[in-house]
Short mmCIF file of C-alpha atoms (C1' of nucleotides) in Angstrom, two decimals:
data_model
loop_
_atom_site.label_atom_id
_atom_site.label_comp_id
_atom_site.label_asym_id
_atom_site.label_seq_id
_atom_site.Cartn_x
_atom_site.Cartn_y
_atom_site.Cartn_z
CA MET A 1 77.88 -20.08 94.71
CA ALA A 2 78.53 -16.08 93.71
CA ALA A 3 74.30 -14.22 92.88
CA ASP A 4 73.17 -15.08 89.80
CA ALA A 5 72.88 -11.71 88.84
CA SER A 6 69.43 -13.01 86.59
CA THR A 7 67.56 -14.07 89.88
CA ARG A 8 68.11 -11.15 91.83
CA PRO A 9 65.53 -8.55 90.96
CA GLY A 10 66.44 -4.62 89.57
CA ARG A 11 65.87 -5.80 85.98
CA PRO A 12 63.17 -6.35 84.35
CA GLY A 13 61.49 -9.85 82.72
CA ARG A 14 60.49 -13.39 84.12
CA ARG A 15 63.46 -14.79 86.07
CA PRO A 16 64.89 -17.74 85.75
CA GLY A 17 64.09 -21.69 86.48
CA PRO A 18 60.39 -22.62 88.54
CA THR A 19 58.07 -19.51 89.90
CA GLU A 20 58.49 -19.15 93.48
CA THR A 21 57.60 -16.28 94.06
CA ARG A 22 53.88 -16.36 94.12
CA GLU A 23 54.11 -18.66 97.22
CA LYS A 24 57.55 -16.84 98.55
CA ILE A 25 54.51 -13.53 98.48
CA LEU A 26 51.53 -15.30 99.66
CA ASP A 27 54.84 -16.22 103.38
CA CYS A 28 55.35 -12.47 103.35
CA ALA A 29 52.02 -11.29 103.72
CA ARG A 30 51.37 -13.96 106.63
CA ARG A 31 54.13 -12.49 108.79
CA LEU A 32 52.93 -8.50 107.76
CA PHE A 33 49.05 -9.67 108.31
CA ALA A 34 50.03 -11.27 111.71
CA GLU A 35 52.87 -8.27 112.64
CA LYS A 36 50.50 -5.60 111.98
CA GLY A 37 46.74 -6.72 111.22
CA TYR A 38 44.91 -6.58 107.49
CA ASP A 39 45.16 -2.16 107.87
CA GLY A 40 48.52 -1.79 108.86
CA ALA A 41 50.39 -4.05 106.03
CA SER A 42 51.05 -2.67 103.32
CA LEU A 43 51.25 -3.95 99.56
CA ARG A 44 54.88 -2.32 99.16
CA GLY A 45 55.77 -3.69 102.56
CA ILE A 46 54.89 -7.30 101.66
CA ALA A 47 56.24 -6.20 97.71
CA ARG A 48 59.55 -5.41 99.70
CA GLU A 49 59.75 -8.10 102.02
CA ALA A 50 59.66 -10.73 99.83
CA GLY A 51 62.39 -8.82 97.00
CA VAL A 52 59.71 -8.45 94.00
CA ASP A 53 58.06 -5.54 92.87
CA PRO A 54 54.45 -4.26 93.81
CA ALA A 55 53.39 -4.51 91.09
CA LEU A 56 54.08 -7.72 90.99
CA VAL A 57 51.80 -8.54 93.86
CA HIS A 58 48.53 -6.57 92.45
CA HIS A 59 49.94 -8.65 89.04
CA PHE A 60 48.74 -12.40 91.00
CA PHE A 61 46.45 -11.52 93.76
CA GLY A 62 45.05 -8.70 92.09
CA THR A 63 43.61 -6.20 94.68
CA LYS A 64 44.94 -6.01 98.14
CA GLN A 65 42.06 -8.11 99.20
CA GLY A 66 42.95 -10.38 96.82
CA VAL A 67 46.11 -10.88 98.91
CA PHE A 68 44.85 -11.64 102.77
CA ILE A 69 41.98 -13.34 101.51
CA GLU A 70 44.59 -16.15 99.45
CA ALA A 71 46.85 -15.84 102.63
CA MET A 72 44.39 -16.60 105.00
CA ARG A 73 43.16 -19.80 102.37
CA PHE A 74 43.19 -22.80 105.16
CA PRO A 75 45.14 -21.78 108.11
CA ILE A 76 42.99 -24.42 109.99
CA ASP A 77 41.08 -26.91 109.49
CA PRO A 78 38.23 -26.42 111.53
CA GLN A 79 36.63 -30.24 110.27
CA ALA A 80 40.16 -32.06 111.22
CA ILE A 81 40.16 -30.09 114.78
CA LEU A 82 36.18 -31.04 114.93
CA SER A 83 37.32 -34.25 115.37
CA ARG A 84 39.96 -34.20 116.33
CA VAL A 85 38.23 -32.63 119.45
CA ALA A 86 34.91 -35.20 119.66
CA GLY A 87 37.34 -38.26 117.95
CA THR A 88 38.80 -40.32 121.10
CA ARG A 89 37.07 -38.63 123.77
CA SER A 90 34.02 -39.42 125.78
CA ARG A 91 32.25 -36.19 126.53
CA ASP A 92 33.94 -34.69 130.50
CA GLU A 93 36.93 -34.39 127.87
CA LEU A 94 36.31 -32.60 126.16
CA GLY A 95 37.83 -29.32 128.51
CA VAL A 96 40.93 -30.96 128.51
CA ALA A 97 40.84 -32.35 124.55
CA LEU A 98 39.81 -28.50 123.43
CA ALA A 99 42.89 -26.53 126.09
CA GLU A 100 45.07 -29.31 123.62
CA VAL A 101 44.28 -28.30 120.67
CA PHE A 102 43.59 -24.98 120.75
CA LEU A 103 47.09 -23.96 122.74
CA GLU A 104 48.34 -27.04 119.47
CA ILE A 105 47.62 -24.89 117.48
CA TRP A 106 48.64 -21.22 118.43
CA GLU A 107 52.52 -23.61 119.64
CA ASP A 108 53.15 -24.32 116.14
CA PRO A 109 54.81 -20.79 113.66
CA ALA A 110 53.02 -22.21 110.40
CA ARG A 111 49.21 -22.00 111.98
CA ARG A 112 50.00 -19.10 115.15
CA VAL A 113 50.84 -16.10 111.85
CA PRO A 114 47.18 -16.95 109.74
CA VAL A 115 45.13 -17.36 113.30
CA LEU A 116 47.42 -13.95 114.25
CA ALA A 117 46.90 -12.57 111.00
CA MET A 118 43.05 -12.79 111.41
CA LEU A 119 43.20 -12.46 115.02
CA ARG A 120 44.29 -9.19 114.95
CA SER A 121 42.86 -7.90 111.21
CA ALA A 122 39.49 -8.34 113.36
CA MET A 123 40.19 -5.66 115.25
CA THR A 124 39.89 -2.85 112.90
CA ASN A 125 38.96 -3.80 110.64
CA GLU A 126 34.94 -4.81 109.80
CA GLN A 127 35.61 -6.64 106.72
CA VAL A 128 37.43 -9.44 107.91
CA ALA A 129 35.30 -9.19 111.04
CA THR A 130 32.89 -10.35 109.31
CA MET A 131 34.46 -13.05 107.79
CA MET A 132 35.81 -14.19 110.72
CA ARG A 133 32.01 -13.74 112.44
CA GLN A 134 30.93 -15.60 109.78
CA PHE A 135 33.42 -17.91 111.00
CA VAL A 136 32.80 -18.68 114.50
CA SER A 137 29.34 -19.08 113.50
CA ALA A 138 29.78 -21.57 111.10
CA ALA A 139 32.88 -23.54 111.61
CA LEU A 140 32.52 -23.29 115.30
CA LEU A 141 29.38 -22.89 117.18
CA GLY A 142 27.39 -25.15 115.03
CA PRO A 143 29.32 -28.28 114.55
CA VAL A 144 29.97 -28.38 117.68
CA THR A 145 26.49 -26.80 119.32
CA GLU A 146 25.06 -30.04 116.90
CA ALA A 147 27.15 -32.90 118.40
CA PHE A 148 27.37 -32.27 122.12
CA GLY A 149 23.98 -30.21 122.70
CA ILE A 150 25.60 -27.22 124.33
CA ALA A 151 23.93 -23.76 124.18
CA PRO A 152 25.69 -22.04 121.81
CA ILE A 153 26.77 -18.85 124.77
CA ARG A 154 28.21 -21.63 126.40
CA VAL A 155 30.67 -22.55 123.74
CA GLU A 156 31.16 -18.83 122.87
CA ALA A 157 32.22 -18.60 126.32
CA ALA A 158 34.58 -20.89 126.53
CA VAL A 159 35.76 -19.92 123.25
CA GLY A 160 36.47 -16.21 124.84
CA GLN A 161 38.51 -17.66 126.89
CA LEU A 162 41.37 -19.28 124.95
CA ILE A 163 41.00 -16.06 122.90
CA GLY A 164 40.88 -14.10 125.51
CA VAL A 165 44.36 -15.92 126.97
CA ALA A 166 45.56 -16.15 123.58
CA MET A 167 45.73 -12.09 123.37
CA LEU A 168 46.97 -11.97 127.26
CA ARG A 169 49.79 -14.98 126.60
CA TYR A 170 50.95 -14.12 122.31
CA VAL A 171 49.77 -10.72 121.43
CA LEU A 172 50.42 -8.68 124.33
CA GLY A 173 53.45 -10.19 126.23
CA VAL A 174 51.42 -10.07 129.24
CA GLU A 175 54.08 -12.38 132.50
CA PRO A 176 53.55 -14.51 134.11
CA ILE A 177 51.29 -16.52 131.45
CA ALA A 178 52.97 -15.38 128.45
CA SER A 179 56.56 -17.88 129.38
CA ALA A 180 54.02 -20.47 131.90
CA THR A 181 54.80 -23.36 129.46
CA ARG A 182 52.05 -25.92 127.59
CA GLN A 183 51.26 -28.15 130.53
CA GLU A 184 50.46 -25.25 132.63
CA LEU A 185 48.37 -23.95 130.45
CA VAL A 186 46.44 -26.69 129.85
CA GLU A 187 45.79 -27.24 134.17
CA LEU A 188 44.51 -23.73 134.57
CA LEU A 189 42.14 -24.12 131.57
CA ALA A 190 40.91 -27.17 130.99
CA PRO A 191 38.73 -26.96 134.46
CA THR A 192 37.82 -23.84 133.51
CA LEU A 193 35.94 -24.85 129.77
CA GLN A 194 34.73 -28.20 131.20
CA ARG A 195 33.23 -26.26 133.67
CA HIS A 196 31.31 -24.15 130.82
CA PHE A 197 30.27 -27.19 128.76
CA ASP A 198 29.08 -28.72 131.91
CA GLU A 199 26.13 -26.94 133.44
CA GLY A 200 22.93 -26.15 131.59
CA MET B 1 19.53 32.00 115.51
CA ALA B 2 21.18 31.58 112.19
CA ALA B 3 25.32 29.98 112.85
CA ASP B 4 26.79 32.94 113.20
CA ALA B 5 29.39 33.07 110.29
CA SER B 6 32.90 34.44 112.59
CA THR B 7 31.37 30.84 115.15
CA ARG B 8 31.83 28.63 111.49
CA PRO B 9 35.30 26.91 110.07
CA GLY B 10 36.46 28.92 107.46
CA ARG B 11 38.27 31.94 108.48
CA PRO B 12 41.53 32.18 110.39
CA GLY B 13 41.29 33.37 113.60
CA ARG B 14 40.41 32.19 117.52
CA ARG B 15 36.56 32.24 117.55
CA PRO B 16 34.49 34.29 120.22
CA GLY B 17 33.37 33.07 123.39
CA PRO B 18 35.07 30.20 125.74
CA THR B 19 37.33 28.61 123.96
CA GLU B 20 35.60 24.12 124.34
CA THR B 21 37.51 22.88 121.23
CA ARG B 22 40.49 21.48 122.55
CA GLU B 23 37.37 18.93 124.81
CA LYS B 24 35.74 18.06 121.21
CA ILE B 25 38.26 17.46 119.83
CA LEU B 26 39.44 14.68 122.62
CA ASP B 27 35.95 13.15 122.23
CA CYS B 28 36.45 12.87 118.73
CA ALA B 29 40.44 11.22 118.83
CA ARG B 30 38.31 8.71 121.43
CA ARG B 31 35.32 8.12 119.33
CA LEU B 32 37.56 7.38 116.19
CA PHE B 33 40.25 5.37 117.93
CA ALA B 34 37.80 3.48 119.56
CA GLU B 35 36.13 2.64 115.96
CA LYS B 36 39.86 1.68 114.43
CA GLY B 37 42.89 1.61 116.54
CA TYR B 38 45.59 3.51 117.02
CA ASP B 39 47.03 3.48 113.75
CA GLY B 40 44.08 3.76 111.73
CA ALA B 41 42.47 6.25 113.45
CA SER B 42 44.10 9.63 111.48
CA LEU B 43 44.83 13.84 112.58
CA ARG B 44 42.89 14.65 110.13
CA GLY B 45 39.75 12.49 110.29
CA ILE B 46 39.13 13.49 114.41
CA ALA B 47 39.90 17.34 113.23
CA ARG B 48 36.98 15.91 110.02
CA GLU B 49 35.22 15.00 112.92
CA ALA B 50 35.74 18.26 115.57
CA GLY B 51 35.44 20.80 113.16
CA VAL B 52 38.90 21.62 113.09
CA ASP B 53 41.98 22.63 111.25
CA PRO B 54 44.45 19.61 111.10
CA ALA B 55 46.95 22.12 112.66
CA LEU B 56 45.31 23.13 115.38
CA VAL B 57 45.21 19.53 116.45
CA HIS B 58 49.11 19.83 116.90
CA HIS B 59 49.23 22.69 117.93
CA PHE B 60 47.10 21.64 120.84
CA PHE B 61 48.55 18.30 121.21
CA GLY B 62 51.57 18.53 119.68
CA THR B 63 52.08 14.86 118.28
CA LYS B 64 49.01 11.71 117.66
CA GLN B 65 51.13 9.67 120.30
CA GLY B 66 50.41 13.58 122.21
CA VAL B 67 46.61 13.01 120.89
CA PHE B 68 46.11 9.45 122.16
CA ILE B 69 47.48 9.39 125.10
CA GLU B 70 45.82 12.71 126.71
CA ALA B 71 43.09 11.13 125.09
CA MET B 72 43.25 7.73 127.50
CA ARG B 73 44.05 9.81 130.34
CA PHE B 74 41.83 8.00 133.26
CA PRO B 75 39.62 5.95 131.27
CA ILE B 76 39.09 3.62 134.37
CA ASP B 77 40.93 4.38 137.90
CA PRO B 78 41.75 0.60 139.17
CA GLN B 79 42.08 1.55 142.20
CA ALA B 80 38.08 1.90 142.33
CA ILE B 81 37.49 -0.93 141.31
CA LEU B 82 39.54 -3.08 143.54
CA SER B 83 37.73 -1.35 146.35
CA ARG B 84 34.32 -1.53 144.52
CA VAL B 85 35.50 -5.24 144.14
CA ALA B 86 36.32 -5.67 146.64
CA GLY B 87 34.74 -3.32 149.46
CA THR B 88 31.81 -5.33 150.53
CA ARG B 89 31.74 -8.53 149.46
CA SER B 90 33.08 -11.75 151.02
CA ARG B 91 36.14 -13.48 149.63
CA ASP B 92 33.52 -16.64 147.64
CA GLU B 93 31.53 -13.26 145.96
CA LEU B 94 34.69 -11.78 143.92
CA GLY B 95 33.29 -13.85 140.93
CA VAL B 96 29.98 -12.55 140.98
CA ALA B 97 31.37 -8.68 141.90
CA LEU B 98 34.14 -8.47 138.90
CA ALA B 99 31.62 -9.87 136.47
CA GLU B 100 29.28 -6.31 137.48
CA VAL B 101 31.66 -4.09 137.71
CA PHE B 102 33.50 -4.85 134.21
CA LEU B 103 30.69 -5.12 132.40
CA GLU B 104 28.82 -2.00 133.65
CA ILE B 105 32.24 -0.22 132.40
CA TRP B 106 31.68 -2.37 129.00
CA GLU B 107 27.86 -0.85 128.90
CA ASP B 108 28.10 2.51 130.07
CA PRO B 109 29.72 4.42 126.41
CA ALA B 110 31.47 7.20 128.07
CA ARG B 111 34.08 4.10 129.83
CA ARG B 112 33.56 1.90 127.18
CA VAL B 113 35.26 4.02 124.61
CA PRO B 114 38.31 4.51 125.96
CA VAL B 115 39.37 0.70 127.21
CA LEU B 116 38.15 0.29 123.15
CA ALA B 117 40.45 2.41 121.88
CA MET B 118 43.42 0.70 123.98
CA LEU B 119 42.06 -2.95 123.31
CA ARG B 120 42.13 -1.99 119.48
CA SER B 121 45.04 0.10 119.37
CA ALA B 122 46.83 -2.44 121.79
CA MET B 123 46.26 -4.82 118.83
CA THR B 124 48.19 -3.10 116.06
CA ASN B 125 50.76 -1.34 117.79
CA GLU B 126 53.40 -1.99 119.85
CA GLN B 127 53.82 1.29 121.46
CA VAL B 128 50.67 1.22 123.34
CA ALA B 129 50.47 -3.06 124.05
CA THR B 130 53.48 -1.78 125.84
CA MET B 131 50.87 0.85 128.28
CA MET B 132 48.48 -1.41 127.95
CA ARG B 133 50.98 -4.33 129.32
CA GLN B 134 52.49 -1.90 132.56
CA PHE B 135 48.43 -1.42 132.53
CA VAL B 136 47.41 -4.79 133.69
CA SER B 137 50.93 -5.60 135.45
CA ALA B 138 51.11 -1.88 137.85
CA ALA B 139 47.33 -1.36 138.27
CA LEU B 140 45.74 -4.78 137.87
CA LEU B 141 47.03 -7.94 138.61
CA GLY B 142 50.01 -6.23 141.40
CA PRO B 143 47.03 -5.28 144.57
CA VAL B 144 44.43 -7.67 143.18
CA THR B 145 47.65 -10.43 144.06
CA GLU B 146 48.23 -8.95 146.56
CA ALA B 147 44.64 -7.96 148.06
CA PHE B 148 43.53 -11.35 148.12
CA GLY B 149 46.73 -13.74 147.53
CA ILE B 150 45.75 -15.51 144.48
CA ALA B 151 48.20 -16.34 142.14
CA PRO B 152 49.18 -14.24 139.01
CA ILE B 153 48.24 -16.73 136.28
CA ARG B 154 45.00 -17.23 137.81
CA VAL B 155 43.95 -13.66 137.73
CA GLU B 156 45.37 -13.68 134.37
CA ALA B 157 42.96 -16.11 133.56
CA ALA B 158 40.68 -14.57 135.05
CA VAL B 159 40.48 -12.23 132.72
CA GLY B 160 41.50 -13.30 129.38
CA GLN B 161 38.03 -14.30 130.44
CA LEU B 162 36.72 -11.56 130.71
CA ILE B 163 38.85 -9.86 128.07
CA GLY B 164 37.50 -12.81 125.07
CA VAL B 165 34.59 -11.92 126.29
CA ALA B 166 34.23 -8.81 125.43
CA MET B 167 35.87 -9.42 121.94
CA LEU B 168 32.98 -11.41 120.52
CA ARG B 169 30.27 -9.74 122.60
CA TYR B 170 31.88 -5.66 121.65
CA VAL B 171 34.21 -5.99 118.71
CA LEU B 172 32.94 -8.91 116.51
CA GLY B 173 29.49 -8.78 118.12
CA VAL B 174 29.14 -13.03 117.47
CA GLU B 175 26.01 -13.85 118.36
CA PRO B 176 23.67 -15.00 120.32
CA ILE B 177 26.57 -13.90 123.39
CA ALA B 178 26.54 -9.78 122.03
CA SER B 179 22.86 -9.95 122.23
CA ALA B 180 22.50 -11.55 125.62
CA THR B 181 21.26 -9.55 128.82
CA ARG B 182 24.23 -8.43 131.66
CA GLN B 183 21.83 -10.89 133.73
CA GLU B 184 23.09 -13.39 131.63
CA LEU B 185 25.87 -12.53 131.38
CA VAL B 186 26.35 -12.29 134.84
CA GLU B 187 25.11 -15.24 135.55
CA LEU B 188 27.27 -17.19 132.51
CA LEU B 189 30.44 -15.37 134.02
CA ALA B 190 30.80 -15.55 137.98
CA PRO B 191 30.98 -19.38 138.09
CA THR B 192 34.03 -18.89 135.98
CA LEU B 193 35.11 -16.40 137.89
CA GLN B 194 34.65 -17.75 140.85
CA ARG B 195 36.85 -21.27 140.01
CA HIS B 196 40.32 -19.24 138.61
CA PHE B 197 39.77 -17.75 142.66
CA ASP B 198 39.49 -21.06 144.27
CA GLU B 199 41.70 -23.37 142.92
CA GLY B 200 45.44 -23.76 143.81
"C1'" DG C 1 62.73 -22.71 66.53
"C1'" DC C 2 58.68 -19.81 66.54
"C1'" DT C 3 54.78 -18.56 68.82
"C1'" DT C 4 52.00 -17.63 72.84
"C1'" DA C 5 51.43 -16.77 77.45
"C1'" DA C 6 53.08 -16.28 82.08
"C1'" DA C 7 56.60 -13.17 85.16
"C1'" DT C 8 58.77 -8.68 85.98
"C1'" DT C 9 59.53 -4.86 86.80
"C1'" DC C 10 59.84 0.58 85.64
"C1'" DA C 11 56.85 4.97 86.04
"C1'" DA C 12 53.08 6.67 86.85
"C1'" DC C 13 49.05 8.76 88.89
"C1'" DG C 14 45.82 10.87 92.68
"C1'" DC C 15 44.96 10.59 97.48
"C1'" DA C 16 46.11 10.14 102.37
"C1'" DT C 17 49.17 11.14 105.50
"C1'" DG C 18 51.56 13.87 110.38
"C1'" DA C 19 53.94 17.63 110.42
"C1'" DT C 20 55.49 22.54 110.41
"C1'" DG C 21 56.28 27.74 109.93
"C1'" DA C 22 53.60 31.64 108.92
"C1'" DA C 23 49.21 35.04 109.10
"C1'" DT C 24 44.82 36.08 111.39
"C1'" DT C 25 41.75 37.29 114.85
"C1'" DC C 26 40.04 36.76 119.51
"C1'" DT C 27 41.09 36.84 125.29
"C1'" DA C 28 43.08 38.12 128.86
"C1'" DC C 29 45.41 41.31 131.67
"C1'" DT C 30 47.23 45.61 132.61
"C1'" DA D 1 42.96 51.34 125.74
"C1'" DG D 2 46.64 48.61 124.95
"C1'" DT D 3 49.39 44.53 124.37
"C1'" DA D 4 50.92 39.84 125.06
"C1'" DG D 5 49.42 35.15 124.45
"C1'" DA D 6 46.19 31.63 123.35
"C1'" DA D 7 43.36 29.79 119.29
"C1'" DT D 8 42.84 28.91 115.03
"C1'" DT D 9 43.38 29.09 110.07
"C1'" DC D 10 46.28 28.50 105.48
"C1'" DA D 11 49.53 26.24 102.83
"C1'" DT D 12 52.84 23.40 102.49
"C1'" DC D 13 56.08 19.70 102.85
"C1'" DA D 14 58.18 14.77 102.34
"C1'" DT D 15 56.52 10.10 102.79
"C1'" DG D 16 53.66 5.87 101.71
"C1'" DC D 17 49.83 3.67 100.66
"C1'" DG D 18 46.90 1.12 96.44
"C1'" DT D 19 46.36 0.79 91.32
"C1'" DT D 20 47.99 1.19 87.22
"C1'" DG D 21 48.89 -0.22 81.97
"C1'" DA D 22 53.62 -0.01 79.25
"C1'" DA D 23 57.89 -2.76 78.70
"C1'" DT D 24 60.75 -6.46 78.90
"C1'" DT D 25 62.68 -11.49 80.05
"C1'" DT D 26 62.02 -16.02 80.43
"C1'" DA D 27 58.99 -20.21 79.71
"C1'" DA D 28 55.68 -23.99 77.53
"C1'" DG D 29 53.60 -25.10 73.50
"C1'" DC D 30 53.56 -26.89 68.36
#
DNA sequence: GCTTAAATTCAACGCATGATGAATTCTACT
DNA sequence: AGTAGAATTCATCATGCGTTGAATTTAAGC
């Protein structure tokens, strides 16, 4: 079927059929924020990618920050992760469990994209950094510290190990860690994480 | 002494006295690249900070990339670090040595600034990421792998631990790791690094 | 079927950016 | 002393940005 002119951009007015544009914009926003970070991604770029006028983005989300906040909604549910990690395992298997959950997230595009966007944006934008700082403190440190009685600085050291490896693997793409299998990485990381949790 | 009008900007032509402007520009460039990353920092911002016309920046360094490359010259000398780490210690003290050297670099503003600039920029700029990838491969992985016979992926895991902690401490500023003393961090990190080097 | 509201585009604003070429003032060399 | 060249600024260009207000088309509620 030929592309109907009324569904293609170029003419003002509402498009026929149900509205799917809003979600498409958010999708493209997530992708671009993930690729270029908050400051690097542009409203106009997002609009272009979504096949939409920039003003429509503004109409839906108000400001650029509004787009970002909306796009970052529910990237991952910390509580779900926590119960995944804590659930069926004993404390001396925390390392393996954490490594596995972490890699699952990063290997699944649908979840990697918003996380990457958050990470990249936090590096150069102070407001996003604040968002992430609060997230790490409230959603990660608090619960883990309480649930397992591990010193916060040790949890952070473990989180640091994971973030650093993610940077080398997914952002910089340094070999050989970028091409390692998930299994290899679990074996590489799990004992290290476990070490952080066992001491002190 | 009142500020001589001829040494203040606002009038075209060469300023009297020896030329110190070039270095000042590079200094400001390093600072701004460190604060905002490559894309976030602007030639005009650098010029403003240095009290200089933007065209002068262009005159000295040609393009923005030229400024960056020049500003990133000799941030750290990998060979010096390597001999520091390798020099007087036995292999089972590698962890401590590496943690100490790493923290010394980050605690010294003169060396932290270019490293931060590199890290922030590599996150959002593909070209800088390529620079950093090559640096990590050639200057870090190669030598360490050869000198100590440690599997590259293990060296990368250790580097990942360090980078991740640096992000939490110096970029995001998450507590309590942001306020920990150098000594505390060495004790926290050294065994982990050592672990990566001992296995396999 | 009419009307209100939502979706969509157009046109435009003011601003910042990286880049360039020409003009001016000083230093360094002869 | 005179001159070549370096340092410095000015004015300007095209481009892309985030934002805004008005106009147009469709969908939903009555």
